[in-house]
Coordinates of C-alpha atoms and ligand atoms in Angstrom, one line a residue:
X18 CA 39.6 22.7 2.1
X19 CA 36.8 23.8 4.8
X20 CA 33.5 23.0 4.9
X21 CA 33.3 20.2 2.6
X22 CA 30.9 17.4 3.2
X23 CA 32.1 14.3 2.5
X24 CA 30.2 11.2 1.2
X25 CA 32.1 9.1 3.1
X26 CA 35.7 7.0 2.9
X27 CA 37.4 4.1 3.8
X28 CA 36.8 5.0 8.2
X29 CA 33.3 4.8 7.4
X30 CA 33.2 0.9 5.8
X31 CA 30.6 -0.6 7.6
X32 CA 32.8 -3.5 7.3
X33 CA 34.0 -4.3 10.7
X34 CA 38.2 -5.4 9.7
X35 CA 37.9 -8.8 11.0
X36 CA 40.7 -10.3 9.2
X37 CA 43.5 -8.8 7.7
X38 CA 46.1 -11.6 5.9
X39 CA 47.4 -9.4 3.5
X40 CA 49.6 -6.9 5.4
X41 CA 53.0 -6.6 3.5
X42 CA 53.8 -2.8 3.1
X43 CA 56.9 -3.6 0.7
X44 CA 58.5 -5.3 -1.8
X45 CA 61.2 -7.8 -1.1
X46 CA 62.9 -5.7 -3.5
X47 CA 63.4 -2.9 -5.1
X48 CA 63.2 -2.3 -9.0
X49 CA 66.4 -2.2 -11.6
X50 CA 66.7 1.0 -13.3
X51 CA 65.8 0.6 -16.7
X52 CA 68.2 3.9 -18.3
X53 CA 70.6 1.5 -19.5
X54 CA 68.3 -0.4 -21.7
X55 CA 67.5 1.0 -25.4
X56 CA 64.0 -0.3 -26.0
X57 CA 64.5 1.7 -29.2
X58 CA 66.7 -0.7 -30.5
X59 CA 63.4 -3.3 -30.2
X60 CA 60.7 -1.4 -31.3
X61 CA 62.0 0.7 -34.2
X62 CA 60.9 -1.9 -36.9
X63 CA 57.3 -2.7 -35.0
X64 CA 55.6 1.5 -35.3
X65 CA 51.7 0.4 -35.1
X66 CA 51.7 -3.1 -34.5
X67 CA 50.3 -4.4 -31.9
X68 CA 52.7 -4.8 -28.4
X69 CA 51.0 -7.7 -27.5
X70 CA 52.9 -9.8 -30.5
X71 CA 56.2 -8.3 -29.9
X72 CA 58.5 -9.9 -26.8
X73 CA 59.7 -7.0 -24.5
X74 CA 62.7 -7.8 -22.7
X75 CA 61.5 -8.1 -19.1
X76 CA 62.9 -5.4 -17.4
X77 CA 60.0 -2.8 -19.0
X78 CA 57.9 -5.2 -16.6
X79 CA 56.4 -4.3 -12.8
X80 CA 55.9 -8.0 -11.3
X81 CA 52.4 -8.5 -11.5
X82 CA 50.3 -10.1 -13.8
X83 CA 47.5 -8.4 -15.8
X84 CA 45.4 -10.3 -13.9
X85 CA 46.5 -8.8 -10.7
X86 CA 47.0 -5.6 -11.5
X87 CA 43.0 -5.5 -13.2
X88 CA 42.1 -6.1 -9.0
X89 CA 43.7 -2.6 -8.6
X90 CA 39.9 -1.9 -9.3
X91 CA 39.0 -3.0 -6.5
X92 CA 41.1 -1.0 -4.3
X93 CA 37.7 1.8 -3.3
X94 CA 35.4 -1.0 -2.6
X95 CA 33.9 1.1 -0.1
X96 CA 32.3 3.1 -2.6
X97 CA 30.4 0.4 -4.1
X98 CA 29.1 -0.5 -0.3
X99 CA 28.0 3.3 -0.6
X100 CA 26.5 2.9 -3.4
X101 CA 24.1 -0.3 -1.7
X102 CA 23.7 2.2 1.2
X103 CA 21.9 5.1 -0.6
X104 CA 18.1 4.9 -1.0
X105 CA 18.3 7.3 -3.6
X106 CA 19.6 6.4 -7.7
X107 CA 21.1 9.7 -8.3
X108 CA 23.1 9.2 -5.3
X109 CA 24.0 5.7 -6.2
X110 CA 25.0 6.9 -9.4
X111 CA 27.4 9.3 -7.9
X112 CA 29.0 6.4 -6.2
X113 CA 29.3 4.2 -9.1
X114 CA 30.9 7.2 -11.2
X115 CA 33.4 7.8 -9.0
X116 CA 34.2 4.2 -7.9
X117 CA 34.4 3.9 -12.1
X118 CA 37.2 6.8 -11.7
X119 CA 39.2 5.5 -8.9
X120 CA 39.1 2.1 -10.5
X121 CA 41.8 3.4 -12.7
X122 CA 43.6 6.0 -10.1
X123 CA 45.9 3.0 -9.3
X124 CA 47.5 3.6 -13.2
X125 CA 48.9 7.5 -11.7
X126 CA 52.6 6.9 -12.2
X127 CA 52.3 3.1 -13.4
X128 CA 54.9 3.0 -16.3
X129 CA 55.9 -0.7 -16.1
X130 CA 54.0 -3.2 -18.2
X131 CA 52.4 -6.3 -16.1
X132 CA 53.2 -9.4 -17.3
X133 CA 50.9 -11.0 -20.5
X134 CA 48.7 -14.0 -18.3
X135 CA 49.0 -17.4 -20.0
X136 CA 45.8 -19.2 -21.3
X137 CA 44.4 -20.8 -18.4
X138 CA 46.4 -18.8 -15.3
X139 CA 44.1 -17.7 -12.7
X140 CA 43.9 -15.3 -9.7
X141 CA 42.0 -14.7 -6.3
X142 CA 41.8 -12.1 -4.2
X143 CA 40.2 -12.4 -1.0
X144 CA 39.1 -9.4 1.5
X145 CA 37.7 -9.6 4.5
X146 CA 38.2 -6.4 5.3
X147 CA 37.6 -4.4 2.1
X148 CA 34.4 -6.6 2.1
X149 CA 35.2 -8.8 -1.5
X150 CA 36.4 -12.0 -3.1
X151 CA 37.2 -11.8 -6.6
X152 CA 38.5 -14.4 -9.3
X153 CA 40.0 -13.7 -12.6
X154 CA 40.4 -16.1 -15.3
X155 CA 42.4 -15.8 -18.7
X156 CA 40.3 -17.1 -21.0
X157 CA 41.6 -16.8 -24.4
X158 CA 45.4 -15.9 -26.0
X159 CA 44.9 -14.5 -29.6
X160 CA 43.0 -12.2 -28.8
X161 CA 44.3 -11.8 -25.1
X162 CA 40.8 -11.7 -22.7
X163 CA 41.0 -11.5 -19.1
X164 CA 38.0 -12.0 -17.6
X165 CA 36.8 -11.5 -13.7
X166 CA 34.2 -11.7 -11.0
X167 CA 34.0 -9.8 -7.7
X168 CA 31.0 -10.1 -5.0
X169 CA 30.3 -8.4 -1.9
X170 CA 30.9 -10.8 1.0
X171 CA 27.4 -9.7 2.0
X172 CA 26.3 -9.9 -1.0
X173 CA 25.4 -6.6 -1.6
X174 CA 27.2 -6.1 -5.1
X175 CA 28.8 -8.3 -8.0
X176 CA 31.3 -6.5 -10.1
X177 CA 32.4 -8.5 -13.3
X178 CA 34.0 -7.5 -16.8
X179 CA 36.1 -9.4 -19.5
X180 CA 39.1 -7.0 -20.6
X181 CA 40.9 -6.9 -23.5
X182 CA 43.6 -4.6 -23.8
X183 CA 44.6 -4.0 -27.2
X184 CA 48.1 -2.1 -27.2
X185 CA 49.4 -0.1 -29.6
X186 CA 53.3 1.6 -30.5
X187 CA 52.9 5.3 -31.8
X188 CA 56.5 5.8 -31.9
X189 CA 56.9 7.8 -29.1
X190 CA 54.4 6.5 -26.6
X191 CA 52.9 3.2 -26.4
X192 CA 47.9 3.6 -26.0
X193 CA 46.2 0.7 -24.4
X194 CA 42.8 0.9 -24.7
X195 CA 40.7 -1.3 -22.6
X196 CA 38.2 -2.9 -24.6
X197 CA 35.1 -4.9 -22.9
X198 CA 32.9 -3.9 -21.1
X199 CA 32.3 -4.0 -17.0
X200 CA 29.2 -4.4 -14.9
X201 CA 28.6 -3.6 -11.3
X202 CA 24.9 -4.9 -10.0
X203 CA 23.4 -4.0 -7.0
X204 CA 20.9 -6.7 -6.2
X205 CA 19.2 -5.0 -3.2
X206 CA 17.6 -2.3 -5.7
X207 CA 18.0 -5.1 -8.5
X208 CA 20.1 -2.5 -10.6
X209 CA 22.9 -2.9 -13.1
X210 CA 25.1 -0.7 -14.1
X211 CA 27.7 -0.7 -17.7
X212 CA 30.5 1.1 -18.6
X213 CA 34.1 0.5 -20.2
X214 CA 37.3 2.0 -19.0
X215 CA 39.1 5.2 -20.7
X216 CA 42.4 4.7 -22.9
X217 CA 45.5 4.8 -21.1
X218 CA 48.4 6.2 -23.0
X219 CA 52.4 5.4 -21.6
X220 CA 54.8 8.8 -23.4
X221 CA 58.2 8.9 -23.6
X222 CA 59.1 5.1 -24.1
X223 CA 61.6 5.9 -26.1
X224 CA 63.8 9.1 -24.5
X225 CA 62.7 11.5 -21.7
X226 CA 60.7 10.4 -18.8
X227 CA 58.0 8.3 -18.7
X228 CA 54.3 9.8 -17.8
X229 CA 51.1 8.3 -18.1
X230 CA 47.8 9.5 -19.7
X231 CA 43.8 8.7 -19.6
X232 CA 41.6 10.0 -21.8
X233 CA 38.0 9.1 -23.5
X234 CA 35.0 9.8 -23.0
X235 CA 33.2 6.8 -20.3
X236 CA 29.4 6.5 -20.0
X237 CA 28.0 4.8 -16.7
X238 CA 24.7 3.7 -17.7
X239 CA 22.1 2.1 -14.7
X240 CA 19.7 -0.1 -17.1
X241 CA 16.6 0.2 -14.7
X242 CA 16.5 3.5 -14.7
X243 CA 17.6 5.0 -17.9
X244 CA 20.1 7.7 -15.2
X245 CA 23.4 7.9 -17.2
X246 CA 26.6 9.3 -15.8
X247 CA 28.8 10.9 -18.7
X248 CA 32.7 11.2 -17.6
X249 CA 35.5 12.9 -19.9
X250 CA 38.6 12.0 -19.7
X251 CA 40.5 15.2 -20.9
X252 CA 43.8 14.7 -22.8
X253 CA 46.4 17.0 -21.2
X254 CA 46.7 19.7 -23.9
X255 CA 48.6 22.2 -24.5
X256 CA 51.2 23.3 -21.8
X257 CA 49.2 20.5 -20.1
X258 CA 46.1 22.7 -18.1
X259 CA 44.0 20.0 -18.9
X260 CA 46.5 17.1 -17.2
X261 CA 44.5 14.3 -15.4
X262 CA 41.2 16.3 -16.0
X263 CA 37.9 14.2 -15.2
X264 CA 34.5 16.4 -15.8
X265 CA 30.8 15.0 -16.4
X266 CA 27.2 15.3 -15.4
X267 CA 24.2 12.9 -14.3
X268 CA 21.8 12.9 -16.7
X269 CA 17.9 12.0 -15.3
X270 CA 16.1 10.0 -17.8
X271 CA 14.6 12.8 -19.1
X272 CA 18.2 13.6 -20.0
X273 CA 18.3 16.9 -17.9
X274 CA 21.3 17.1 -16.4
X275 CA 21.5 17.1 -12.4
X276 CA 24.8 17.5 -11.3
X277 CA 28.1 17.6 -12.3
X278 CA 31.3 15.4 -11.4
X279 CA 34.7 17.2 -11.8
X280 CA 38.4 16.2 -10.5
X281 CA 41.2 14.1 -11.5
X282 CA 41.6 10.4 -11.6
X283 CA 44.6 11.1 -10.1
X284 CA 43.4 12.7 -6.8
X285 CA 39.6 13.5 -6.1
X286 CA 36.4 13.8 -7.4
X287 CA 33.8 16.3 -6.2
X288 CA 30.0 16.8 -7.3
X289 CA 28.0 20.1 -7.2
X290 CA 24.3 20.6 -8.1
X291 CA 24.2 21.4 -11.8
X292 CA 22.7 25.0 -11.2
X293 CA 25.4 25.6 -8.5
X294 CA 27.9 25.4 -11.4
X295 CA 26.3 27.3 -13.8
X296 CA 25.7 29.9 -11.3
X297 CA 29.5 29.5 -10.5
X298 CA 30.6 29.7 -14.4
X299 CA 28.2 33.0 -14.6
X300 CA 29.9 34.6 -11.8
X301 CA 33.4 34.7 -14.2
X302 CA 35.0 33.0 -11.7
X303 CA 34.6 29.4 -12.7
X304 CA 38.0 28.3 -15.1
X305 CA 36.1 29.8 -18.8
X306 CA 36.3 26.9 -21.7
X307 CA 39.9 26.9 -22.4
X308 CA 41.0 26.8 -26.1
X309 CA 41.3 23.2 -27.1
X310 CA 44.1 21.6 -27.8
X311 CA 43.9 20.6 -32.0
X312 CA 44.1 17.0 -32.3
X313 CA 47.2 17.5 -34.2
X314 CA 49.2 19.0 -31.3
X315 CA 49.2 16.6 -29.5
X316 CA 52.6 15.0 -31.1
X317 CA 54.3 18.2 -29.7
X318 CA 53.8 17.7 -26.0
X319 CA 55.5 14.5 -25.5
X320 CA 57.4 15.9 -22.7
X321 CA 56.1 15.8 -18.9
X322 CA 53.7 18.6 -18.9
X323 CA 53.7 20.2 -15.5
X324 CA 50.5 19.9 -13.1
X325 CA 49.2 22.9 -12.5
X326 CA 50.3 24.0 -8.9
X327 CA 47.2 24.4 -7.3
X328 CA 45.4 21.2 -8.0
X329 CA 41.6 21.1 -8.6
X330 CA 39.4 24.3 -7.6
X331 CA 37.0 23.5 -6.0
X332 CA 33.7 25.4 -6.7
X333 CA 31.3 26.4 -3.4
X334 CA 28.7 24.0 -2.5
X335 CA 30.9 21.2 -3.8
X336 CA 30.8 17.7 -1.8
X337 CA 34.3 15.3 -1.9
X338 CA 33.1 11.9 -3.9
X339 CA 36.6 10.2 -3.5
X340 CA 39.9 10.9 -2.9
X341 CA 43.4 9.0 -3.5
X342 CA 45.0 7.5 -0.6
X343 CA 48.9 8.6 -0.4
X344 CA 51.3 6.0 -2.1
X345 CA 53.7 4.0 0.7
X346 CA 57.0 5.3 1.5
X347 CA 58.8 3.1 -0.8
X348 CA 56.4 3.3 -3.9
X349 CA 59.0 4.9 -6.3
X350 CA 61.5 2.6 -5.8
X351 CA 58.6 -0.1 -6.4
X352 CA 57.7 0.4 -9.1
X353 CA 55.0 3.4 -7.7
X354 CA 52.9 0.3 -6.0
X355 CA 50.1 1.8 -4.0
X356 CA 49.5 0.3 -0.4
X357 CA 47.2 -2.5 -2.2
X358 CA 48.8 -3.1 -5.2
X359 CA 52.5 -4.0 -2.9
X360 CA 50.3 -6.9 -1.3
X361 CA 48.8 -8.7 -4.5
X362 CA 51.7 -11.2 -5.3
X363 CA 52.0 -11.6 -1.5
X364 CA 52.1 -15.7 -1.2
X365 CA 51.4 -16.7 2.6
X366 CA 51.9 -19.9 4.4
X367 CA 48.1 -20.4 4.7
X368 CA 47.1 -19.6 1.1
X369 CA 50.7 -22.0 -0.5
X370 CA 48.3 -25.2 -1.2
X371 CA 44.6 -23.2 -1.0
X372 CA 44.9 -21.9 -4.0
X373 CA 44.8 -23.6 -7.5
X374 CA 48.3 -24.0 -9.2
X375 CA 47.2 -21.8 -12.0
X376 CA 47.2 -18.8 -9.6
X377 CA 49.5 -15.7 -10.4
X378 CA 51.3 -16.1 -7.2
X379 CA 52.8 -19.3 -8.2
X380 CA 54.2 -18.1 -11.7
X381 CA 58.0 -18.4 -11.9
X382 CA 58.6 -15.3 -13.7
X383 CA 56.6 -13.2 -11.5
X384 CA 58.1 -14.3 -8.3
X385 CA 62.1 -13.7 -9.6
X386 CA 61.0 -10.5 -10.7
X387 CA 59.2 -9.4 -7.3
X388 CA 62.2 -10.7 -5.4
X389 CA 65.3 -8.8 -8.1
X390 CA 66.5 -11.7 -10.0
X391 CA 66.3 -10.0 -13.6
X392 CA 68.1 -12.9 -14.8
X393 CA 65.8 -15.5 -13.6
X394 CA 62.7 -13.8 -14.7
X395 CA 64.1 -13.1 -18.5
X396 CA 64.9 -16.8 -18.5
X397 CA 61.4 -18.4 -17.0
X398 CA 59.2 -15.6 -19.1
X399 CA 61.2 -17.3 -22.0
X400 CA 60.3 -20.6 -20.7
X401 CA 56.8 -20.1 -19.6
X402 CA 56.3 -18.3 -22.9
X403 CA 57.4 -21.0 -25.3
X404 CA 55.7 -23.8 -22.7
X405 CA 52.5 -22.1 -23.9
X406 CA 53.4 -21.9 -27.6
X407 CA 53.9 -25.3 -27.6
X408 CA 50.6 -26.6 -25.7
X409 CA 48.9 -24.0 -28.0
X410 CA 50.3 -26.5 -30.9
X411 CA 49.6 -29.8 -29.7
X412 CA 46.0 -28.3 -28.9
X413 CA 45.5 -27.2 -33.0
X414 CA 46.6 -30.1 -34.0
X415 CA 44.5 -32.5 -31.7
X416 CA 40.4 -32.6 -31.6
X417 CA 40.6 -31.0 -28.1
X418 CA 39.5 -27.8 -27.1
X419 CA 40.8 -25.5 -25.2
X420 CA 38.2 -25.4 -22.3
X421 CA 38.1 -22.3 -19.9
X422 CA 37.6 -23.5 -16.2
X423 CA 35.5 -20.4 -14.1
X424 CA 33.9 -18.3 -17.1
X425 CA 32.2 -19.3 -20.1
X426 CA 31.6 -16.8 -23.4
X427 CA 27.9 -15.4 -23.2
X428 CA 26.1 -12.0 -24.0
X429 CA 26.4 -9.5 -21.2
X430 CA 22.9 -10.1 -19.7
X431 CA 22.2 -5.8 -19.9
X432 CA 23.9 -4.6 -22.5
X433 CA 24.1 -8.0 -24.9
X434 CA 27.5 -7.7 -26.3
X435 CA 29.5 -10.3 -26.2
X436 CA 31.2 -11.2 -22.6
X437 CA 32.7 -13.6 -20.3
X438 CA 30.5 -15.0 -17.3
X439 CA 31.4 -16.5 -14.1
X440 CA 30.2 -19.9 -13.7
X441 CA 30.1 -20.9 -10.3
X442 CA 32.2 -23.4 -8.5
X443 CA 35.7 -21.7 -7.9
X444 CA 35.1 -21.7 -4.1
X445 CA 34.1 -24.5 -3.6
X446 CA 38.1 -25.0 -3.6
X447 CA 38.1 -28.7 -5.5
X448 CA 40.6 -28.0 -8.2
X449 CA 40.8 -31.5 -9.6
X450 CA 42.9 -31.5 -14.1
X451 CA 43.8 -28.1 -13.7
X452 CA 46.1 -27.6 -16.8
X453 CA 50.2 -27.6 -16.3
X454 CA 50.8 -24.1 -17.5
X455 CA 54.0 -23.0 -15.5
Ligands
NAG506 C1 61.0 0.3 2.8 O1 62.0 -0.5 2.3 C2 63.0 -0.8 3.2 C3 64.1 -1.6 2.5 O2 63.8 -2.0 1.2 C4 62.5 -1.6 4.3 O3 63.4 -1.9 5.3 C5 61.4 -0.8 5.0 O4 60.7 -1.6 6.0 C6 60.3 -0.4 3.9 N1 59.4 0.5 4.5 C7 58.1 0.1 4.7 C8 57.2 1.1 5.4 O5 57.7 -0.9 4.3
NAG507 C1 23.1 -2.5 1.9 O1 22.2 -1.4 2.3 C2 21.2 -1.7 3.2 C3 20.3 -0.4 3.3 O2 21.1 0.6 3.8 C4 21.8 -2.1 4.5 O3 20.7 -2.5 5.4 C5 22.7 -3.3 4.2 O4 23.3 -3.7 5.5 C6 23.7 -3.0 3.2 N1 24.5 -4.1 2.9 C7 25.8 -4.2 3.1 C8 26.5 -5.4 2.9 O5 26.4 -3.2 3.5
NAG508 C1 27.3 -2.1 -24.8 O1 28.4 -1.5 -24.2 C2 29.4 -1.0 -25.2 C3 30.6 -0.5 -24.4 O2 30.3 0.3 -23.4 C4 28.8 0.0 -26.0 O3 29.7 0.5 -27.0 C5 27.6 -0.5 -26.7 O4 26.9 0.5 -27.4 C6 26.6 -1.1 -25.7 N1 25.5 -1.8 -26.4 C7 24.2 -1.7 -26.1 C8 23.3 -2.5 -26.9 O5 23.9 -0.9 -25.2

């Protein structure tokens, strides 16, 4: 693609890479096959219920907690330093929409379930060089709520959400939607911006090959303003023309629409002037509304649909927003890891006794998995699993409370729904009573 301007990418982080301590490229091992296992034999009685009361044998895993793998969205930073570069909200906005986008690019290929955090594990993530430190907490079991806050190491953005992914079995396929609701602010402009993740969908758990699916419709909305940003998600459709589809506008306040976004999550996103498209559509050469798919047909294209050879067209006077990095070498055999997600469980001498013991990288279960010991893992997820029904007993039965360490239940302060908020002290790195979950 010539002549294409490009807002920017990871070369041009103004953050200097000082530091780098997470370098591992690979895992210490590679993944079990999981054709010999019949998962049907498990889920036939459980069609609708919810997954997250069901116990999957752990080798439909990828070893990484839910609280690791929810840092994947972390993985474009560079577009939120963008963002707190441009002195204009529309352009802001097109940053935030398609760091929104790539915050879920990481899922592309993704078919193994990370493991359920217990009440009370923890996780950091520190980045020099990506220009973040984040901390996730889970702060409640029935229903399951992960919650987590990122800030800019120059404090130029905080980034924080509570997720709640509710799973369900459809038969054939297995939807999580993520529900909760996640806020990037941009102090310097004293801006905050809401939206909430599309549904993910997992086909073919049963027979066939596994692919993954995002769809819904996501609204980034800046609250000073009034600017929204309106993102589809398209499910695939028929013969699967509309696989991975992203498309959307920025709507002004006046709620005239100034430009357009359109890609895949999986790839790119690119913008172009609003009239540029239309102009383009007129012309006959932009892609005419394809037939939609009924809702009902969707049952009949379980199997892979193919991606359309050439990828996204891109219409003249387009600008790139964001594009994928390539996955590492060894990514399928890894359970199709990207670059940053092979470094998340990475435990180095330095952090072993930094961190609280509640952190993901100590768990048991995790670690056998990572390094091929099926057996092992199946054994402490058991173990670690029944630990926490028991503590979950003695808690019920006592006057005690369950207390959450690093977030406490609040209303989001822009949107007022009900949400988890950071509440200071993690860094200070004094973990004195931290519970004995593993
Ligand atoms: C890929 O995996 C192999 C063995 O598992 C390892 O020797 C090699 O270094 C890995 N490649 C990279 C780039 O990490
Ligand atoms: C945020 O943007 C302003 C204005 O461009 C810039 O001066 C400042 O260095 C930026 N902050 C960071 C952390 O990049
Ligand atoms: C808050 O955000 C949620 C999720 O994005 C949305 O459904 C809800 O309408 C919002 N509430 C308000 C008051 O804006």
């Amino acid at each position: 693609i010539k002549n294409i301007k490009t807002c920017g990418g990871p070369n041009d982080s103004m953050f200097v890479r000082l530091f780098i301590p997470h370098s591992r490229t690979s895992l210490p091992a590679s993944m079990f096959s999981r054709n010999d296992f019949s998962i049907w034999s498990i889920l036939r009685k459980c069609i609708g219920m919810e997954l997250s009361k069901i116990t999957m044998p752990v080798i439909f895993n990828e070893p990484l907690s839910f609280l690791q793998r929810l840092t994947e969205y972390m993985e474009h930073t560079y577009l939120i330093h963008q963002a707190n570069a441009s002195s204009d909200s529309i352009e802001r906005m097109k940053c935030v929409a398609a760091f929104a986008v790539s915050a879920v690019a990481s899922q592309w290929e993704r078919t193994g379930k990370p493991f359920n955090p217990l009440l009370g594990e923890t996780y950091e993530l520190v980045r020099e060089d990506l220009g973040f430190r984040l901390i996730s907490e889970q702060v409640s079991h029935h229903p399951p709520v992960s919650a987590f806050h990122a800030e800019g190491l120059k404090k130029d953005f905080v980034f924080h959400g509570s997720i709640y992914p509710k799973l369900k079995f459809w038969g054939k396929s297995v939807e999580a939607e993520p529900k909760g609701i996640i806020t990037l602010e941009l102090p310097r402009y004293n801006e905050a911006y809401t939206w909430t993740n599309p549904t993910c969908c997992v086909h073919n758990i049963i027979v066939g090959q596994l692919w993954i699916e995002q769809y819904g419709n996501v609204e980034v909305l800046n609250h000073k303003t009034g600017e929204r940003c309106c993102l589809n998600f398209k499910p695939c459709g028929l013969f699967g023309k509309e696989l991975h589809k992203v498309e959307g506008y920025i709507l002004d306040k006046s709620k005239k629409k100034v430009c357009s976004l359109y890609g895949k999550w999986t790839e790119c996103m690119y913008i172009v002037d609003y009239a540029a498209l239309e102009a383009h559509k007129r012309s006959g050469k932009g892609t005419a509304e394809k037939k939609s798919s009924k809702p009902g047909s969707r049952e009949e294209v379980e199997e892979i649909p193919l991606p359309e050879a050439d990828t996204v067209e891109v219409i003249p006077g387009s600008y790139l927003l964001w594009r994928i990095a390539p996955r590492p070498v060894n990514s399928t055999e890894m359970y199709s890891f990207t670059s940053f997600a092979m470094q998340l469980n990475e435990l180095d001498k330095d952090m072993d006794g930094l961190i609280p013991k509640t952190d993901c990288r100590l768990r048991p279960d995790i670690r056998a998995m990572e390094n091929g010991d099926i057996d092992l893992a199946s054994e402490e997820k058991k173990r670690l699993e029944e630990k926490q029904r028991a503590a979950c007993k003695t808690y019920s039965k006592s006057d005690d409370e369950w207390k959450t360490k690093w977030f406490q239940q609040g209303q989001n302060p822009h949107n007022g729904s009900q949400d988890w908020l950071f509440s200071t002290g993690y860094w200070n790195r004094n973990y004195p009573l931290l519970p004995d979950i593993y």
